[in-house]
Short mmCIF file of C-alpha atoms and ligand atoms in Angstrom, two decimals:
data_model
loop_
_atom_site.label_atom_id
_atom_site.label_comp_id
_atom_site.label_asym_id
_atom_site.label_seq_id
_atom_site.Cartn_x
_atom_site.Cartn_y
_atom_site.Cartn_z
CA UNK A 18 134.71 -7.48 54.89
CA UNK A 19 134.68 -6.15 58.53
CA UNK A 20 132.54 -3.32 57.29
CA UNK A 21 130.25 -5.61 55.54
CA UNK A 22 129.86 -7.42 59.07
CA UNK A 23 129.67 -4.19 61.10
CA UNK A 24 126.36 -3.09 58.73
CA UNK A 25 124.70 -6.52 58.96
CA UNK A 26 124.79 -6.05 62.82
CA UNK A 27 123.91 -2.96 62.75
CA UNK A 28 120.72 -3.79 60.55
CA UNK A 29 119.84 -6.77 62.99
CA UNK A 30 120.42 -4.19 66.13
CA UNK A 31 117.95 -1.52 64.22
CA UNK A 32 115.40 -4.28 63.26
CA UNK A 33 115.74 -5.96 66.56
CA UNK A 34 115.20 -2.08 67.97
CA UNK A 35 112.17 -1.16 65.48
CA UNK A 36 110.18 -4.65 66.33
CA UNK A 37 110.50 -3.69 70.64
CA UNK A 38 109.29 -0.47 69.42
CA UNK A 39 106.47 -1.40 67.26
CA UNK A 40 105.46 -3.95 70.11
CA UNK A 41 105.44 -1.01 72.82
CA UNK A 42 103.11 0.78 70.22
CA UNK A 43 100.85 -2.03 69.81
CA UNK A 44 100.45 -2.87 73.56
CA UNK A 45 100.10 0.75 73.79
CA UNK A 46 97.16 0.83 72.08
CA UNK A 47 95.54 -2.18 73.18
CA UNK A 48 95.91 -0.90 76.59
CA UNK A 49 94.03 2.66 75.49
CA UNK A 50 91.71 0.61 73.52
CA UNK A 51 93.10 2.05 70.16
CA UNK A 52 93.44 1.03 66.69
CA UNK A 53 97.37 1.06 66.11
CA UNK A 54 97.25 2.52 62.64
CA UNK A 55 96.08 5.33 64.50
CA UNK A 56 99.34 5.93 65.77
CA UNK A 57 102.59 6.71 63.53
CA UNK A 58 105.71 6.04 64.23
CA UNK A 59 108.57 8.28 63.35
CA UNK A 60 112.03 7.67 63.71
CA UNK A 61 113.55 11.06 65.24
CA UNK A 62 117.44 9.96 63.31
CA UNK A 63 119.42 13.34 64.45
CA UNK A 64 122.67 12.89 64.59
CA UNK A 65 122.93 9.50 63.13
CA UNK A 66 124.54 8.42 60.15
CA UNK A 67 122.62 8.78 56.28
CA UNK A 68 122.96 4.99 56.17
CA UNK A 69 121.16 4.32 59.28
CA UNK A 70 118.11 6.32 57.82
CA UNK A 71 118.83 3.87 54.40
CA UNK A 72 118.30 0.93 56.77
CA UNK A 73 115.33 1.99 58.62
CA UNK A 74 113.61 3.01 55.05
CA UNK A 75 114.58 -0.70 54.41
CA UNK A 76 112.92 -1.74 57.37
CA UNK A 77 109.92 -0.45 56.37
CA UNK A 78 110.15 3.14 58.13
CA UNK A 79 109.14 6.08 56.32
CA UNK A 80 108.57 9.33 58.42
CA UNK A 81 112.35 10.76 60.14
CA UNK A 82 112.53 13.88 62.24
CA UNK A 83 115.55 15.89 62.23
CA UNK A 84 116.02 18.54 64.24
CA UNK A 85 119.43 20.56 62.98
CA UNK A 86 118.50 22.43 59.66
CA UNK A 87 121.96 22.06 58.78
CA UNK A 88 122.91 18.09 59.76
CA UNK A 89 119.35 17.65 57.90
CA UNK A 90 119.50 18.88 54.72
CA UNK A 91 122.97 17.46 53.92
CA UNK A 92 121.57 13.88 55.50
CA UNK A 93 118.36 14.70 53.13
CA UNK A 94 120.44 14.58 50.22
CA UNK A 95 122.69 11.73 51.31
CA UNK A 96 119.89 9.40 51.62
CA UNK A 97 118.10 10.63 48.91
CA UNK A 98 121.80 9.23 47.08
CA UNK A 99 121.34 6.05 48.87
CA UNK A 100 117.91 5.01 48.34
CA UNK A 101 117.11 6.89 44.58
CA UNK A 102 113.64 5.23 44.59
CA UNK A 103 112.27 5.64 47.88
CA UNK A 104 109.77 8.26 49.73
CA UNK A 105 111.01 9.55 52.96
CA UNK A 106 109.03 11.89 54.80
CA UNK A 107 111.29 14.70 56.70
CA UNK A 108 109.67 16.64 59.60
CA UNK A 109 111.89 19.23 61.19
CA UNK A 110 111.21 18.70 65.15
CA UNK A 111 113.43 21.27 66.42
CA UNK A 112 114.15 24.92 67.75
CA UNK A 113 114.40 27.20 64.04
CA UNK A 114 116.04 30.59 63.96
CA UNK A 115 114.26 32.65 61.30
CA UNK A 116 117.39 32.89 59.34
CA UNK A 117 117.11 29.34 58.93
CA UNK A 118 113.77 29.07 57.87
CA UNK A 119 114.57 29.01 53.90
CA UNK A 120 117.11 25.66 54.28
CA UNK A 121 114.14 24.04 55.97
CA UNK A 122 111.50 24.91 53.56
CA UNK A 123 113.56 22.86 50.83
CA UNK A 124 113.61 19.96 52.23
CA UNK A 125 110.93 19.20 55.23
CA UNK A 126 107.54 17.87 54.68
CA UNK A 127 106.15 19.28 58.02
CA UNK A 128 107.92 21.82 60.21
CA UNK A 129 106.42 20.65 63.97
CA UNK A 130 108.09 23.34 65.88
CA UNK A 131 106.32 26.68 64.86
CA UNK A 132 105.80 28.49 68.60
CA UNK A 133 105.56 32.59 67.25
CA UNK A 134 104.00 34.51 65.12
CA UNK A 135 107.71 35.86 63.87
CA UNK A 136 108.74 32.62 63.08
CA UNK A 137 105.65 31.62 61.09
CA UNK A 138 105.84 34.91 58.84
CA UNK A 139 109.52 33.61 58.12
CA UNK A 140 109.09 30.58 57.12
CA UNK A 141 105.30 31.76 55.34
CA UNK A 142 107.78 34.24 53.19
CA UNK A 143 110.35 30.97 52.32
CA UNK A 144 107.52 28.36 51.87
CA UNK A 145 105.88 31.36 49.45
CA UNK A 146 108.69 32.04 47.90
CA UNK A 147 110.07 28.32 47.25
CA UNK A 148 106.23 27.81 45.82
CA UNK A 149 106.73 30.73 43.11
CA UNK A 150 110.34 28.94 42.00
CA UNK A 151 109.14 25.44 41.64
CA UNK A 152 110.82 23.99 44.71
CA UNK A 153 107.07 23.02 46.94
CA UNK A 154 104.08 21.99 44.94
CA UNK A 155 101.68 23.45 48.13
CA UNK A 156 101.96 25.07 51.21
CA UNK A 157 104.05 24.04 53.71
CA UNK A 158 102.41 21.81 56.42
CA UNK A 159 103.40 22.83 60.21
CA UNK A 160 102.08 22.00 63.55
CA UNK A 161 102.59 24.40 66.48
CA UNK A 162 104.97 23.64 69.15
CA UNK A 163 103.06 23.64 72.65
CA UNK A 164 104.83 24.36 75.93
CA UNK A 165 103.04 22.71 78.79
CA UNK A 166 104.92 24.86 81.52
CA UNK A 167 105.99 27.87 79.40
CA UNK A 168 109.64 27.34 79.83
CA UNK A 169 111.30 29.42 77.13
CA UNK A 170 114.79 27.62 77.15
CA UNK A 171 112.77 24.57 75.21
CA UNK A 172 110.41 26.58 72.82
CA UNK A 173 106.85 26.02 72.68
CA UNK A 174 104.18 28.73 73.05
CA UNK A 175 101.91 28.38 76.29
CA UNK A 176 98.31 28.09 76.76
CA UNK A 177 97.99 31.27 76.85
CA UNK A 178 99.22 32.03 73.30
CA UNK A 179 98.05 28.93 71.51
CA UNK A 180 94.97 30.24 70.22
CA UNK A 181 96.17 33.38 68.94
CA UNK A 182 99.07 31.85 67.58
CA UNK A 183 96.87 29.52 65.84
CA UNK A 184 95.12 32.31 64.36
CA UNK A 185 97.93 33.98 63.08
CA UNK A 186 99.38 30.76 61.29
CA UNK A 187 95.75 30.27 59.31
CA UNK A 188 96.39 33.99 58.09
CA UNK A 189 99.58 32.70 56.18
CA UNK A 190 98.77 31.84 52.57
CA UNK A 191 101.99 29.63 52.30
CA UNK A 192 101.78 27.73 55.65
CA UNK A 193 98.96 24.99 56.35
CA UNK A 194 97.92 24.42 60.17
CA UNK A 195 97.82 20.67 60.71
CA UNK A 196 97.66 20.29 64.48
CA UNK A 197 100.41 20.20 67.96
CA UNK A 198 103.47 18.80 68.36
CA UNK A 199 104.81 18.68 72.46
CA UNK A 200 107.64 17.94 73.98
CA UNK A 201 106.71 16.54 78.17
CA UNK A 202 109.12 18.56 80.81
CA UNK A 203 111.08 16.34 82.18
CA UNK A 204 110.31 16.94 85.55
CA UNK A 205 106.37 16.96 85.17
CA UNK A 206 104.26 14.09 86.65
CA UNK A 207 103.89 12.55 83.14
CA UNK A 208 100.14 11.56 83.79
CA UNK A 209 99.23 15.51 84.55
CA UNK A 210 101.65 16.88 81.49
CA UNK A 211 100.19 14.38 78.92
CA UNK A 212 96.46 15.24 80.19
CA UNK A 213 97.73 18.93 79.22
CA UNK A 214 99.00 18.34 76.22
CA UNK A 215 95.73 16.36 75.17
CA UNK A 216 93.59 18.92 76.21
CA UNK A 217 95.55 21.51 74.36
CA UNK A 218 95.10 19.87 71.38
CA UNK A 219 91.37 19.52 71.57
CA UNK A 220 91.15 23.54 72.22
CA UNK A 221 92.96 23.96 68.88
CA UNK A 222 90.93 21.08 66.97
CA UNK A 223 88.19 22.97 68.20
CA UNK A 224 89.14 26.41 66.94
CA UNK A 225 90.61 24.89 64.17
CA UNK A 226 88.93 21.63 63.11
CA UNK A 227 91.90 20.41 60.48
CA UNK A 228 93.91 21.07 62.69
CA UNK A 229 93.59 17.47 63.83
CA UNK A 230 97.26 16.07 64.23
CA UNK A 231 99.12 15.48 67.70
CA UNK A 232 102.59 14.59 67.99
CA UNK A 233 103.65 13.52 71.19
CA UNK A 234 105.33 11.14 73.13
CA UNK A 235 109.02 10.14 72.78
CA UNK A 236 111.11 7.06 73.56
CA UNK A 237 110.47 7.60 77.52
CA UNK A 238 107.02 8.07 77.51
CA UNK A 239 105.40 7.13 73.73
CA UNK A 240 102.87 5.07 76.60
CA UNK A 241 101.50 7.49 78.30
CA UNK A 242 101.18 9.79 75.63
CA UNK A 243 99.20 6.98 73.58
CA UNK A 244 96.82 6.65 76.34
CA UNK A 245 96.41 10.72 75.46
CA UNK A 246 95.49 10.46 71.88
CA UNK A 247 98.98 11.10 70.56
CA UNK A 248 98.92 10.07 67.04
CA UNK A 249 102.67 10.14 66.52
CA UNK A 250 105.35 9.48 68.40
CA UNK A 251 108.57 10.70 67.73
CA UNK A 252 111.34 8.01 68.52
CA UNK A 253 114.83 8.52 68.77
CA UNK A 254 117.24 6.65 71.28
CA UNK A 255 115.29 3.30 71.84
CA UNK A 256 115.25 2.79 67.82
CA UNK A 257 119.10 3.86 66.87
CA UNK A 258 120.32 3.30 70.45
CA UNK A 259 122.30 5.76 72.22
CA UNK A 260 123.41 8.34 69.86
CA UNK A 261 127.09 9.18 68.80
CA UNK A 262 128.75 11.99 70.24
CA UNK A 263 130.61 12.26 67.42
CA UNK A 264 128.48 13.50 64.61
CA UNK A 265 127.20 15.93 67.09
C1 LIG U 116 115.29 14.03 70.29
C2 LIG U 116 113.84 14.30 70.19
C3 LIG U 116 112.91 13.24 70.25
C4 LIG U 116 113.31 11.79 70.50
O1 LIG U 116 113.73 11.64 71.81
P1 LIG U 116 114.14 10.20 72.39
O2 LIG U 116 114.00 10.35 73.86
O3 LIG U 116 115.54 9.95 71.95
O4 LIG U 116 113.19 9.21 71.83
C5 LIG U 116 111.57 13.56 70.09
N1 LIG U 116 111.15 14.83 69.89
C6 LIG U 116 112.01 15.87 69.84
C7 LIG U 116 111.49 17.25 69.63
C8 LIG U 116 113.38 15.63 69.99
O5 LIG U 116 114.24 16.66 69.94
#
């Protein structure tokens, strides 16, 4: 009984969460003058619970970002045990060892974090080699990671490598270039970082014209970076609240 009570309030919490979301997103875009189905919303759900990700799919959510290959593909499975019929989209969001790149390949949709050339030739080798067994029916979408002020403790290539980088990802047979994916420093005048990041990802839509995609913006910003032609934002703590130590 008490857990019965304790998921109905945590549904009405998430739903209460998802509709202060999805009005930020609309206001957003009335703001910027933009059509809201422009702009996706994905629920970033690392380190919460499988049946939180079961709840949001409920609510009508479809696209999660994880960004621990291991928490993911176990939380993959779970919720793939919880909700049999349903479609969730997984995009891995976060920093990838090369070792790691085979776990992801089974399991994400869209790897958003590519940001070297070393990287994309592992996970081109997994995506190829999952495609030869069965296990991906194309090749693997990615976006590259861009690093507005080349800090290398948070991944992201800078301007300076984007292009090439870029380059070397449309050479992989296995891999297909879909656009940018950013994360804002902290520290940055969000304004000047966002104009950045927007302006990145016209250089590579212009080298690279399906390369159309940019994800950017995140609970603390999703605004600003919808005034900047983000079109997805990547939501964590102001959908599933503040998140629990514990599964970390
Ligand atoms: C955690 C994370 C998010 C979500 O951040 P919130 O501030 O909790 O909304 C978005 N993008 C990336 C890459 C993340 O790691």
């Amino acid at each position: 009984m008490g857990q019965g009570r304790d998921d109905e309030e945590r549904r009405a919490e998430l739903e209460g969460r998802l509709a202060a979301v999805r009005e930020r997103i609309a206001a957003a875009c009335a703001a910027a003058g933009r059509d809201p189905d422009q702009v996706e919303l994905m629920a970033v759900t690392k380190t919460v619970p499988a049946a939180d990700v079961a709840t949001l799919l409920d609510l009508g959510l479809t696209l999660f970002g994880e960004n621990r290959a291991q928490e993911a593909r176990a939380k993959v499975a779970e919720v793939a045990a919880l909700r049999p019929g349903a479609r969730p989209r997984w995009h891995f969001i976060g920093g990838l060892q090369r070792n790691k790149a085979k776990a992801v390949v089974g399991w994400a949709d869209r790897v958003e974090s590519v940001d070297s050339a070393r990287l994309a030739d592992a996970l081109d080798r997994a995506a190829a080699r999952a495609g030869e067994e069965g296990g991906r029916p194309g090749p693997l979408p990615v976006l590259l990671q861009y690093s507005v002020d080349g800090d290398p403790e948070r991944g992201g290539v800078p301007a300076d490598g984007l292009l090439s980088l870029a380059d070397h990802v449309a050479g992989c047979a296995a891999l297909r270039l879909e656009g940018l994916m950013a994360v804002a420093p902290l520290a940055a005048d969000p304004e000047a970082a966002f104009a950045d990041i927007a302006d990145a990802a016209a250089r590579l839509r212009s080298a690279c014209p399906a390369a159309s995609v940019l994800s950017a913006g995140m609970s603390g910003d999703l605004e600003v970076a919808i005034r900047h032609a983000s079109g997805v934002v990547r939501v964590g703590t102001a959908l599933v609240g503040c998140r629990p130590l514990a599964s970390l």
